[in-house]
mmCIF file of C-alpha atoms and ligand atoms in Angstrom:
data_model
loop_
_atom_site.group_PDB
_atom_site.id
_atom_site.type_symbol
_atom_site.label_atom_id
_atom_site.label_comp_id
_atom_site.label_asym_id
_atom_site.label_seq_id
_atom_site.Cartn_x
_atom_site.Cartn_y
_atom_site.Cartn_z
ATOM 1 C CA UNK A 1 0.000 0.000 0.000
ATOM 2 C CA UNK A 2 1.196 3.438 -1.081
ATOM 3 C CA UNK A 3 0.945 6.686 0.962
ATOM 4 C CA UNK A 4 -1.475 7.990 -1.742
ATOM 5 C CA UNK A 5 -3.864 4.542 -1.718
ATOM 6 C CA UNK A 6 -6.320 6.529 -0.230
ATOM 7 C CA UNK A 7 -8.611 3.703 -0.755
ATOM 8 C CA UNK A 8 -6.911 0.964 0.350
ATOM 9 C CA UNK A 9 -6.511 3.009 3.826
ATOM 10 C CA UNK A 10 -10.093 4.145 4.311
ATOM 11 C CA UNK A 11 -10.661 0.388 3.662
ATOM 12 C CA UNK A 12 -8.382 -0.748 5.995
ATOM 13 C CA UNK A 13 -8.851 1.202 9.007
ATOM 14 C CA UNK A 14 -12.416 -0.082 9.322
ATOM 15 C CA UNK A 15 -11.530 -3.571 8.909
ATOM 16 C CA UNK A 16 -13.820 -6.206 10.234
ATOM 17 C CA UNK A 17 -12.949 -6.816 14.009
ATOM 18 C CA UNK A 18 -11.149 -3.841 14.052
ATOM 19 C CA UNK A 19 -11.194 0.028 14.565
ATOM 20 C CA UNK A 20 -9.875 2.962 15.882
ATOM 21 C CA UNK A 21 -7.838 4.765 18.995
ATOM 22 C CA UNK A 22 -8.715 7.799 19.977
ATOM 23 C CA UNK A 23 -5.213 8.988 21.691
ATOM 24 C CA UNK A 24 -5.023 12.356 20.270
ATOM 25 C CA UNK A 25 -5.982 14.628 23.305
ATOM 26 C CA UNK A 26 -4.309 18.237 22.592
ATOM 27 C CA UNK A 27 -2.104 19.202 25.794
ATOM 28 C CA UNK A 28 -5.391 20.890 27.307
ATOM 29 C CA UNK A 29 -7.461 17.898 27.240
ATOM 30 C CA UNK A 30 -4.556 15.343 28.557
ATOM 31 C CA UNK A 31 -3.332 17.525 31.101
ATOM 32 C CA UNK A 32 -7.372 17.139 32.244
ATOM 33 C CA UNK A 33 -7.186 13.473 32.241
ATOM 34 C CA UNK A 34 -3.874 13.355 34.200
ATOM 35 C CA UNK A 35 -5.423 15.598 36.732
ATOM 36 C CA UNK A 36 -8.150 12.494 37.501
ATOM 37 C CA UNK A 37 -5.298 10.227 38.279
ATOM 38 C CA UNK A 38 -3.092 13.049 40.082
ATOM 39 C CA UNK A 39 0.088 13.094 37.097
ATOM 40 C CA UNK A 40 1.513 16.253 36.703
ATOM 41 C CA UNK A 41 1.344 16.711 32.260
ATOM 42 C CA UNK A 42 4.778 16.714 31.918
ATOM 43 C CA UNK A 43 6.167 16.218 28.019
ATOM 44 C CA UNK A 44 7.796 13.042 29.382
ATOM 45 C CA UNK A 45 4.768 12.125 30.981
ATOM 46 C CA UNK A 46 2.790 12.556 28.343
ATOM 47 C CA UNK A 47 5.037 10.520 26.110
ATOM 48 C CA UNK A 48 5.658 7.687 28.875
ATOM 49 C CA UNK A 49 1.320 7.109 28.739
ATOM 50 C CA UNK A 50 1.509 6.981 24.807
ATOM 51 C CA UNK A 51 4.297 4.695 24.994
ATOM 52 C CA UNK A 52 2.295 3.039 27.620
ATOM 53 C CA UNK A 53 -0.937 2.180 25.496
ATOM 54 C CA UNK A 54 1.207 1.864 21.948
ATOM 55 C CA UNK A 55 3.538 -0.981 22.815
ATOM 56 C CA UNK A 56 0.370 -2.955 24.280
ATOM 57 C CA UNK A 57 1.168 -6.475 22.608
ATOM 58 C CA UNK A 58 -1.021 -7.627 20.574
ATOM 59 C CA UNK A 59 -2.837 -4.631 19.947
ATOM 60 C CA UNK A 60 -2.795 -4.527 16.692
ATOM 61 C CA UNK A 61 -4.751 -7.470 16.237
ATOM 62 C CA UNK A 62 -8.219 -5.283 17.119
ATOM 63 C CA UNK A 63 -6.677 -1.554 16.520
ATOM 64 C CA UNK A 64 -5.941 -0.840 12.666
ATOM 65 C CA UNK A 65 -5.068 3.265 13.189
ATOM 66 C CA UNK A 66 -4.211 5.389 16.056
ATOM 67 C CA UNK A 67 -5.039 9.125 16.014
ATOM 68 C CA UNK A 68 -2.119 10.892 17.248
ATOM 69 C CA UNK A 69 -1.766 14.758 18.499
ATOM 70 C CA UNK A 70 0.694 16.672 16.879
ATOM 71 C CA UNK A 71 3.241 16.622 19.712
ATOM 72 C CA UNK A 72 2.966 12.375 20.172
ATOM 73 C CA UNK A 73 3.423 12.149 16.281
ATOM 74 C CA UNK A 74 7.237 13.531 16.881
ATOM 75 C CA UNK A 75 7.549 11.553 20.339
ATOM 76 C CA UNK A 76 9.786 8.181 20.821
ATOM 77 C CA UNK A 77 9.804 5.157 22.167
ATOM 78 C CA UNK A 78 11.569 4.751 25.344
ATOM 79 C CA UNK A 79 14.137 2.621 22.697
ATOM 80 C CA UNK A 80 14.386 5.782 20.431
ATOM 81 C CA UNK A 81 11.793 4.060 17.719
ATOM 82 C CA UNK A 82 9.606 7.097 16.753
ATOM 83 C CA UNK A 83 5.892 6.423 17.590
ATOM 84 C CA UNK A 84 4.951 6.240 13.975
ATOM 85 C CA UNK A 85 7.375 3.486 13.565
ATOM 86 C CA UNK A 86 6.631 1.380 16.091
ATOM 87 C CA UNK A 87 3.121 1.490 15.351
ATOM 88 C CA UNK A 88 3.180 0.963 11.832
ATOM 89 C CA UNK A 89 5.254 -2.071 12.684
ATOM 90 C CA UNK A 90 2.471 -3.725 14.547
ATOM 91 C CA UNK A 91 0.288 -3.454 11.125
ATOM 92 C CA UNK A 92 -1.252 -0.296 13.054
ATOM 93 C CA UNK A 93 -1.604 2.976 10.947
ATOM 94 C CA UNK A 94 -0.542 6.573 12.247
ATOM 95 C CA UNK A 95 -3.509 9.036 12.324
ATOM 96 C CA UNK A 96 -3.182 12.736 12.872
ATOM 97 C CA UNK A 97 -5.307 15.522 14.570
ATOM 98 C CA UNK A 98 -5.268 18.294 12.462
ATOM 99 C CA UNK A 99 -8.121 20.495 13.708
ATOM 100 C CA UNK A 100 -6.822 23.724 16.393
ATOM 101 C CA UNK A 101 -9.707 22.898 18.362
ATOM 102 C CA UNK A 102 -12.591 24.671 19.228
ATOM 103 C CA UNK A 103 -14.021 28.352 19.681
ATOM 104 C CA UNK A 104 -16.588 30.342 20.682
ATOM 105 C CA UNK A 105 -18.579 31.087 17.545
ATOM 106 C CA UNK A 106 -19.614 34.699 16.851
ATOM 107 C CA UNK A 107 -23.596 35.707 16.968
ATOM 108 C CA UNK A 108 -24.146 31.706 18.266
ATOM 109 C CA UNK A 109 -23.921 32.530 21.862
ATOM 110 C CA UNK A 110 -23.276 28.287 23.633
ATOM 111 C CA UNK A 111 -21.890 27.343 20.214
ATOM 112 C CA UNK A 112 -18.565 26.436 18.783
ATOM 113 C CA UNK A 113 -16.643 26.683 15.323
ATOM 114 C CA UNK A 114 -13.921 24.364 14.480
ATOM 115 C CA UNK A 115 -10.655 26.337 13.706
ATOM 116 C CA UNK A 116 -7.326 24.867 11.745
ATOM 117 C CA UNK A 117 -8.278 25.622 8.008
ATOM 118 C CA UNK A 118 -5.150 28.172 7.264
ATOM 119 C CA UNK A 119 -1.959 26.213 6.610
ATOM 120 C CA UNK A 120 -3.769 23.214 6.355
ATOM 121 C CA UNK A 121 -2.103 22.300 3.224
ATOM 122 C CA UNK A 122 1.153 23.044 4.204
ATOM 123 C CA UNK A 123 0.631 20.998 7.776
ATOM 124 C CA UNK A 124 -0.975 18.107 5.894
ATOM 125 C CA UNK A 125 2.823 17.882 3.860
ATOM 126 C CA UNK A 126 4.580 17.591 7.165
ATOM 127 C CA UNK A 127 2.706 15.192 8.942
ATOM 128 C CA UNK A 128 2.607 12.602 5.611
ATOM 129 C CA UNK A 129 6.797 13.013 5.707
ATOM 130 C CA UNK A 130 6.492 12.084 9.502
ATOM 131 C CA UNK A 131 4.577 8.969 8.451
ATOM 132 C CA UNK A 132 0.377 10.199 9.051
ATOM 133 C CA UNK A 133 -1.648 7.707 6.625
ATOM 134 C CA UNK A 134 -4.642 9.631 8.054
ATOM 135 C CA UNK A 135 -6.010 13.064 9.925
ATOM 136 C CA UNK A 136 -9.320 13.840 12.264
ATOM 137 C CA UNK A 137 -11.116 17.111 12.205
ATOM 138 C CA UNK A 138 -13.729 17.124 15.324
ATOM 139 C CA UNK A 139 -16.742 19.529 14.812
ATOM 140 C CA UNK A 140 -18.933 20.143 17.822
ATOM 141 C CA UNK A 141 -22.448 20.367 17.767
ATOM 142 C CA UNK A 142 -24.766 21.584 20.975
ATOM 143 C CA UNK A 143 -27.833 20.589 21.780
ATOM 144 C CA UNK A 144 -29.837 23.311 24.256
ATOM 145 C CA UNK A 145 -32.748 25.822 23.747
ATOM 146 C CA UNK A 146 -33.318 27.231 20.511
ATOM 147 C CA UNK A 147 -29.789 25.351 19.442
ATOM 148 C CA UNK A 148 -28.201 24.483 17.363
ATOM 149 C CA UNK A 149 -28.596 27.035 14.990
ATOM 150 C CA UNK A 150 -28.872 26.551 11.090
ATOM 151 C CA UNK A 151 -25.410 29.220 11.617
ATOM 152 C CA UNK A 152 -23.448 26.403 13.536
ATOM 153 C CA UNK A 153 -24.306 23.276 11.414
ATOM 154 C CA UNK A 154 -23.777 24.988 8.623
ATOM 155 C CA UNK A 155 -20.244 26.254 9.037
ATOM 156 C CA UNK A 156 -18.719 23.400 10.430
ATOM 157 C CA UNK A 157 -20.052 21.115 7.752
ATOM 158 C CA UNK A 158 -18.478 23.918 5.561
ATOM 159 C CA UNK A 159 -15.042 23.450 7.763
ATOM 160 C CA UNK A 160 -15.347 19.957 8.071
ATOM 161 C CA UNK A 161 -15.712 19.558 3.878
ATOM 162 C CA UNK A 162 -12.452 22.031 2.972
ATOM 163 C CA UNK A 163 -10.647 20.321 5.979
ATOM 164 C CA UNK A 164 -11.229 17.131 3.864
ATOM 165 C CA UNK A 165 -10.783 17.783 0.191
ATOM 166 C CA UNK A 166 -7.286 19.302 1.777
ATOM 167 C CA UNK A 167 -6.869 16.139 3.135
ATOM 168 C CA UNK A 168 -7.522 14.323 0.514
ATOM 169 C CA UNK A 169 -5.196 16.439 -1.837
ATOM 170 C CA UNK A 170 -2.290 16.291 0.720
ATOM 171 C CA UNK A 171 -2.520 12.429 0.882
ATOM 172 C CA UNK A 172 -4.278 11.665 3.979
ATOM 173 C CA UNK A 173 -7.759 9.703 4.688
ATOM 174 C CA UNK A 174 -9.700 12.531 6.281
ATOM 175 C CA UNK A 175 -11.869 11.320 9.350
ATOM 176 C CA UNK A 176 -14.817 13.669 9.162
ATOM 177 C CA UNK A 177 -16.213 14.166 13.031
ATOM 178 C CA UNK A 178 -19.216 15.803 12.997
ATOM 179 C CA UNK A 179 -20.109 15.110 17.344
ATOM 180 C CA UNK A 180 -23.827 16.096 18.402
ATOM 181 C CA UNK A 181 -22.752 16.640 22.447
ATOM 182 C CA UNK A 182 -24.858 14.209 24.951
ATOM 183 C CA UNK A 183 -24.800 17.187 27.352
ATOM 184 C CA UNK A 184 -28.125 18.185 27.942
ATOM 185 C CA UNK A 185 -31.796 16.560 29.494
ATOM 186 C CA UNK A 186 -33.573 16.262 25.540
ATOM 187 C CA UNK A 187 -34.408 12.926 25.104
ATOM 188 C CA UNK A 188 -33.271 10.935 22.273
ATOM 189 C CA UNK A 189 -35.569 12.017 19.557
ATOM 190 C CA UNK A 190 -34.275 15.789 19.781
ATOM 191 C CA UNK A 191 -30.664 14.088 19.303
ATOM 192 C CA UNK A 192 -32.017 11.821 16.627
ATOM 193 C CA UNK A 193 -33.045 15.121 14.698
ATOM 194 C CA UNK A 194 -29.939 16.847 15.519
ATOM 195 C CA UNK A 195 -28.009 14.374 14.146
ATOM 196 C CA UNK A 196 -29.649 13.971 10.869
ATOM 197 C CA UNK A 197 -29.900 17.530 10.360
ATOM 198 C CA UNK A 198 -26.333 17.620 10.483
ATOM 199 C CA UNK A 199 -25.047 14.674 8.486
ATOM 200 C CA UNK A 200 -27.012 16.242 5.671
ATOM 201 C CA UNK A 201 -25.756 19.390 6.097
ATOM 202 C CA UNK A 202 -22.109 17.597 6.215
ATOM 203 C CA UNK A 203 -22.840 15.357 2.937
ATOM 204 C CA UNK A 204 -24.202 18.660 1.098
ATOM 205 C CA UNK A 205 -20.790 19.960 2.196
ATOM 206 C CA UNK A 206 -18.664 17.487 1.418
ATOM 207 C CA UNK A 207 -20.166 16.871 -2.405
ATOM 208 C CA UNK A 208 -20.489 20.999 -2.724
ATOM 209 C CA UNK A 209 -16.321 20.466 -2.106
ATOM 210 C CA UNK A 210 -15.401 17.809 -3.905
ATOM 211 C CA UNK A 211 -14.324 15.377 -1.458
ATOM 212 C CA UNK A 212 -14.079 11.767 -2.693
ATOM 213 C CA UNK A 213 -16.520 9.652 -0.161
ATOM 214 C CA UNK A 214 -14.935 6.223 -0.661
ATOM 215 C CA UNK A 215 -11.768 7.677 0.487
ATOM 216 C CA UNK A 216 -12.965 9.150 3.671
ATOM 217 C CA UNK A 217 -14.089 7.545 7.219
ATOM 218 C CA UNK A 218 -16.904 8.907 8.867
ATOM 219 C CA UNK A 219 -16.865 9.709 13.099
ATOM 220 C CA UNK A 220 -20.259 10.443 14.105
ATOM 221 C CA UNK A 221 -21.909 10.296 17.565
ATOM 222 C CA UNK A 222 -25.006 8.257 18.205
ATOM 223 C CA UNK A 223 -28.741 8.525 18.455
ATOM 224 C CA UNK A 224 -28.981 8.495 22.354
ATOM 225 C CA UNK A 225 -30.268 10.239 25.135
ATOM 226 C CA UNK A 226 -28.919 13.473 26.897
ATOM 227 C CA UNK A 227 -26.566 12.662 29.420
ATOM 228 C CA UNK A 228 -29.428 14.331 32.184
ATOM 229 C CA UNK A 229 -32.467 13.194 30.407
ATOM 230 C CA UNK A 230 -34.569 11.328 32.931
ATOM 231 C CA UNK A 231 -35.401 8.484 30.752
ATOM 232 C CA UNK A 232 -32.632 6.743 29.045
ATOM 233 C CA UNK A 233 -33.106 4.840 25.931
ATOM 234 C CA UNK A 234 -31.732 1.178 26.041
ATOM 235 C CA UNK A 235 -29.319 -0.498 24.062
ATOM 236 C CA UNK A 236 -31.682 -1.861 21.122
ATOM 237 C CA UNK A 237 -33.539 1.639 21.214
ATOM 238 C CA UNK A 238 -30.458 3.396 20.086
ATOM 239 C CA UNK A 239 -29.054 1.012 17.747
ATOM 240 C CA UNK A 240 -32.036 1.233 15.867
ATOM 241 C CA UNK A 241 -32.111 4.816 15.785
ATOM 242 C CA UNK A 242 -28.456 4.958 14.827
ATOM 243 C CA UNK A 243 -28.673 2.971 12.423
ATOM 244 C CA UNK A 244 -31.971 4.446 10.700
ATOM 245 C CA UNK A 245 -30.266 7.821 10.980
ATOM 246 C CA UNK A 246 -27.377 7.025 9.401
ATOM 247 C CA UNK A 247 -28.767 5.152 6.436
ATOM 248 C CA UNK A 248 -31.231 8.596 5.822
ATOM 249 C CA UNK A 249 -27.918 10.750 5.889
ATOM 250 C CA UNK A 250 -24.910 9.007 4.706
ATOM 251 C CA UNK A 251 -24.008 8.252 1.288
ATOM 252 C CA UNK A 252 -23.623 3.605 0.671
ATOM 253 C CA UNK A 253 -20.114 4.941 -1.113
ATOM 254 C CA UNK A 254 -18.542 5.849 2.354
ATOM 255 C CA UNK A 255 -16.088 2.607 3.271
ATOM 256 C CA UNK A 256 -17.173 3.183 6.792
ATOM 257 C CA UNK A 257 -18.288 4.454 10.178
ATOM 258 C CA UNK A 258 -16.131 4.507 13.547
ATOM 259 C CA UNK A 259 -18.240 5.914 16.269
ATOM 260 C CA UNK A 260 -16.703 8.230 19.206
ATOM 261 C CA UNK A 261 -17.955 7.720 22.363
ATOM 262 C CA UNK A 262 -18.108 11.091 23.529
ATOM 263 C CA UNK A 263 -18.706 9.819 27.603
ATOM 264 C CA UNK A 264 -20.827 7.075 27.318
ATOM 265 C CA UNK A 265 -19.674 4.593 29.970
ATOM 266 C CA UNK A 266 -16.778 1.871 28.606
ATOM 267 C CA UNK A 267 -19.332 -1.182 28.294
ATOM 268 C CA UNK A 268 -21.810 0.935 26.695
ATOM 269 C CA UNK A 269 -20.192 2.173 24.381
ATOM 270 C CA UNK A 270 -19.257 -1.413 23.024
ATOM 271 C CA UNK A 271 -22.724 -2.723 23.629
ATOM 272 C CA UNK A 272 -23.989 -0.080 21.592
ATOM 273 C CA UNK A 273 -21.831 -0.819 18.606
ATOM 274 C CA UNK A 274 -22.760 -4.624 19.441
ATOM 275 C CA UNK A 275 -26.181 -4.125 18.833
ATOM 276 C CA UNK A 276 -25.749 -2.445 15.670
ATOM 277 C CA UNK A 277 -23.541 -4.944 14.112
ATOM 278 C CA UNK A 278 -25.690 -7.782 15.145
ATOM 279 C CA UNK A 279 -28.895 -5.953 13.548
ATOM 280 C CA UNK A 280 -26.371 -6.107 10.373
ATOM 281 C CA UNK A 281 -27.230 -5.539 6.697
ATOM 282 C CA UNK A 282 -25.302 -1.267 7.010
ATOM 283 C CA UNK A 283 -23.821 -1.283 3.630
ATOM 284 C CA UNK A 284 -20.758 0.400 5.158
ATOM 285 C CA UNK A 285 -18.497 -1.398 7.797
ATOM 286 C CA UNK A 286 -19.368 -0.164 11.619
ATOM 287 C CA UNK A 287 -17.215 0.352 13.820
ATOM 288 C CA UNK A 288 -15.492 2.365 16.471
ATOM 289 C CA UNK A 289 -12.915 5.325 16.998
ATOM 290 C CA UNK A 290 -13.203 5.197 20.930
ATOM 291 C CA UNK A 291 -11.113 7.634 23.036
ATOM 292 C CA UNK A 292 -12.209 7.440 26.471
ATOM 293 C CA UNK A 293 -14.222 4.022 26.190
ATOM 294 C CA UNK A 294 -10.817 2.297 25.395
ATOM 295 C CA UNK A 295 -8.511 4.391 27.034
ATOM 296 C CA UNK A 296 -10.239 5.088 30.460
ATOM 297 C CA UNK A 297 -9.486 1.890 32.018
ATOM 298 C CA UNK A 298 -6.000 1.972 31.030
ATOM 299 C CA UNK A 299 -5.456 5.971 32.461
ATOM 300 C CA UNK A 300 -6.973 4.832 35.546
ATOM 301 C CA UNK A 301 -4.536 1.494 35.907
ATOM 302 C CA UNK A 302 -1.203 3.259 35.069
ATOM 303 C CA UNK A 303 -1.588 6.382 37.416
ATOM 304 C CA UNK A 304 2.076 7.495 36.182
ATOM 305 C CA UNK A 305 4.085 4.595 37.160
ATOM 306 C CA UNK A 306 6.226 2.578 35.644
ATOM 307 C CA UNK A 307 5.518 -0.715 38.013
ATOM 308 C CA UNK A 308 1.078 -0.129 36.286
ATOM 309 C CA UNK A 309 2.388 -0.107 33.101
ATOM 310 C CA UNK A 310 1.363 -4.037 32.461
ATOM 311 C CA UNK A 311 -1.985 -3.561 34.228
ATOM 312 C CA UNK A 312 -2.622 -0.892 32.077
ATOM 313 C CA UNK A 313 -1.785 -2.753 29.164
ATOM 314 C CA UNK A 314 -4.182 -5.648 30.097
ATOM 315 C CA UNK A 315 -6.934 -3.664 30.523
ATOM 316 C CA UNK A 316 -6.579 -1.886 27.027
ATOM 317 C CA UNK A 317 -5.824 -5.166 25.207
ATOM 318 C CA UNK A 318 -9.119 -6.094 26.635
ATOM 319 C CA UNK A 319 -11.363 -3.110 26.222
ATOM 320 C CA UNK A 320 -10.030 -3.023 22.520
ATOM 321 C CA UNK A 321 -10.529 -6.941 21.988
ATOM 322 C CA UNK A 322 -14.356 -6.465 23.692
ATOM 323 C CA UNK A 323 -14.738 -3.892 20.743
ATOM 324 C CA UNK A 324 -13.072 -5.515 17.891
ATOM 325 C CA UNK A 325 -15.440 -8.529 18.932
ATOM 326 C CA UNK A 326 -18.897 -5.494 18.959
ATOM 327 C CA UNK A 327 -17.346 -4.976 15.013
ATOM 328 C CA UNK A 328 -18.921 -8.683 14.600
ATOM 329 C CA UNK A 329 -21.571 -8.489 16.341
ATOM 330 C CA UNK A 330 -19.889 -10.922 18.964
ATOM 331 C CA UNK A 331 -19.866 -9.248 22.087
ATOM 332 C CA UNK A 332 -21.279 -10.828 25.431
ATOM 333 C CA UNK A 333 -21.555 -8.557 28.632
ATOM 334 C CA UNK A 334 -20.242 -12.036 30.378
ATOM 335 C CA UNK A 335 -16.842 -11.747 28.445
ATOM 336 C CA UNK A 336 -15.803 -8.263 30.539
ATOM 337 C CA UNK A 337 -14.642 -10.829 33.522
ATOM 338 C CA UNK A 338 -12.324 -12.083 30.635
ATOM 339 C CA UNK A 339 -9.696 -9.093 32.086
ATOM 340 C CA UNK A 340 -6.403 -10.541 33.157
ATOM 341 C CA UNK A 341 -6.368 -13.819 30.562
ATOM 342 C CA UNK A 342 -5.942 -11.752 27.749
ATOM 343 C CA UNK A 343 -2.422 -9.903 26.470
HETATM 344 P P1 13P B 401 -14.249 9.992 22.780
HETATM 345 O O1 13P B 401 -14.431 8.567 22.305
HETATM 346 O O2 13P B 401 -13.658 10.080 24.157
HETATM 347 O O3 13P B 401 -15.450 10.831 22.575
HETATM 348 O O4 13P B 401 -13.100 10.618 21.869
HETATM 349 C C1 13P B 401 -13.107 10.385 20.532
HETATM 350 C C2 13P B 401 -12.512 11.539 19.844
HETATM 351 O O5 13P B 401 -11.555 11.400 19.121
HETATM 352 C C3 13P B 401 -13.103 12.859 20.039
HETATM 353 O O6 13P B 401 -12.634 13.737 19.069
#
């Protein structure tokens, strides 16, 4: 496979038993997560927890990419291999956050604009010489009174489309994250409409700019209930209304779909993604790009030292193998007490 196979990577990073990592946090965001387990977010630190979850053996066995942030993509090994290197040599391809985050949008008072469009080009150059088969843009969507506005959905579909056709022209498989926030107390038929509104707007986008849909991967959040809605909607409930959703909004020519799991709890995150692959018969592959679900039993294990490091390890190789097994449709809550036999 060449650099430029855009294909072929799209293809393979939603492989059948397989999917995503989520380990791009910008320096913000990880120095957060460190703060839960009491780590100071050193650089060394930083790199010690990447090195940490990438030389998990066996991981590549459920894990076909890894989204890195810009700073891990130039980080080492503690035996000088360059992250890139080492995973690519576990048949795991190097992703790349691309997007500067995001901002307070103007006129939209409790919603955000995704910012990183100028340079993008140039960026994109760098990070496929440093080894990136792949980027992720995240736009955020809010769900509150009288938002999200037509304003917000339609600009960041906008960003999200230009942030892929550059993508796509550098060399890289854009991921295209379009996240409706669970924050909130709507129920899941307000998300359900929020979400489709949105992956339309992002399709119109993305044709109005060109970008080429069977070299692209999809990130979208799913149909489910606001985090403080009284009434949560069970597992089949959303699965269904995922899955309806997404085959109103998004094109059969897209390889595939890696959910985020945007603070769902670990096992329901998988058991959501379960229940969609066992309804079956998506004519794109289904699958996940988990950050927290995969990565928050791991943080939580390690707690900065050196002597957690093969705890930690276990309990990613599992969360990732209980999700590479919800790509088939061959999850079973009863394998979680599986944690400890595996890696
Ligand atoms: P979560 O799975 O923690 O939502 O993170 C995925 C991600 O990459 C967000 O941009």
């Amino acid at each position: 496979m060449t650099t430029n196979d855009l294909a072929g990577i799209a293809k393979a990073m939603v492989a059948p038993g397989r999917g995503i990592l989520a380990a791009d946090e910008s320096t913000g965001t990880i120095e957060k997560r460190f703060k839960g387990i009491s780590v100071e977010s050193t650089e060394e630190n930083r790199r010690a927890y990447r090195d940490m979850l990438f030389s998990t053996k066996g991981l590549g066995e459920f894990i076909s990419g890894v989204i890195l942030y810009d700073e891990t993509l130039r980080q080492k090994s503690a035996d000088g291999t360059p992250f890139a290197a080492l995973l690519g040599g576990n048949g795991i391809l190097p992703g790349i956050k691309v997007d500067a985050g995001t901002k307070d949008m103007a006129f939209c008072p409790g919603e955000k604009i995704t910012e990183g469009l100028d340079g993008l080009a140039k960026r994109c150059a760098e990070y496929v010489k440093l080894g990136a088969k792949f980027a992720k843009w995240r736009a955020v969507i809010t769900i509150g009174e009288g938002i999200p506005s037509a304003a917000c959905i339609t600009a960041n579909a906008h960003a999200l489309a230009r942030y892929a056709a550059i993508c796509q022209a550098s060399g890289l498989v854009p991921i295209v994250e379009p996240e409706v926030l669970m924050d909130g107390d709507h129920g899941i038929e307000r998300c359900e409409e929020v979400t489709e509104r949105t992956l339309r707007e992002t399709f119109a986008a993305l044709a109005s700019q060109r970008v080429v849909l069977e070299h692209m991967v999809l990130k979208p959040s799913m149909v489910i209930s606001g985090k403080d809605c009284a009434k949560q909607a069970g597992v089949q409930e959303v699965a269904v209304r995922t899955l309806q959703t997404l085959k109103r909004a998004v094109p059969a020519a897209v390889p595939g779909i890696a959910f985020l799991s945007g603070g769902q709890s670990d096992e329901l995150a998988t058991a959501h993604l379960n229940a969609m692959n066992k309804i079956g018969r998506a004519p794109w592959a289904l699958t996940f790009s988990y950050g927290r679900a995969l990565q928050h039993p791991a943080l939580t294990s390690w707690k900065g030292s050196a002597g957690n490091v093969a705890a930690a390890q276990r309990a990613l190789h599992h969360r990732a193998r209980m999700n590479g097994l919800a790509t088939l449709g061959q999850y079973r809550a009863e394998l979680e007490k599986d944690l400890g036999k595996a890696a």
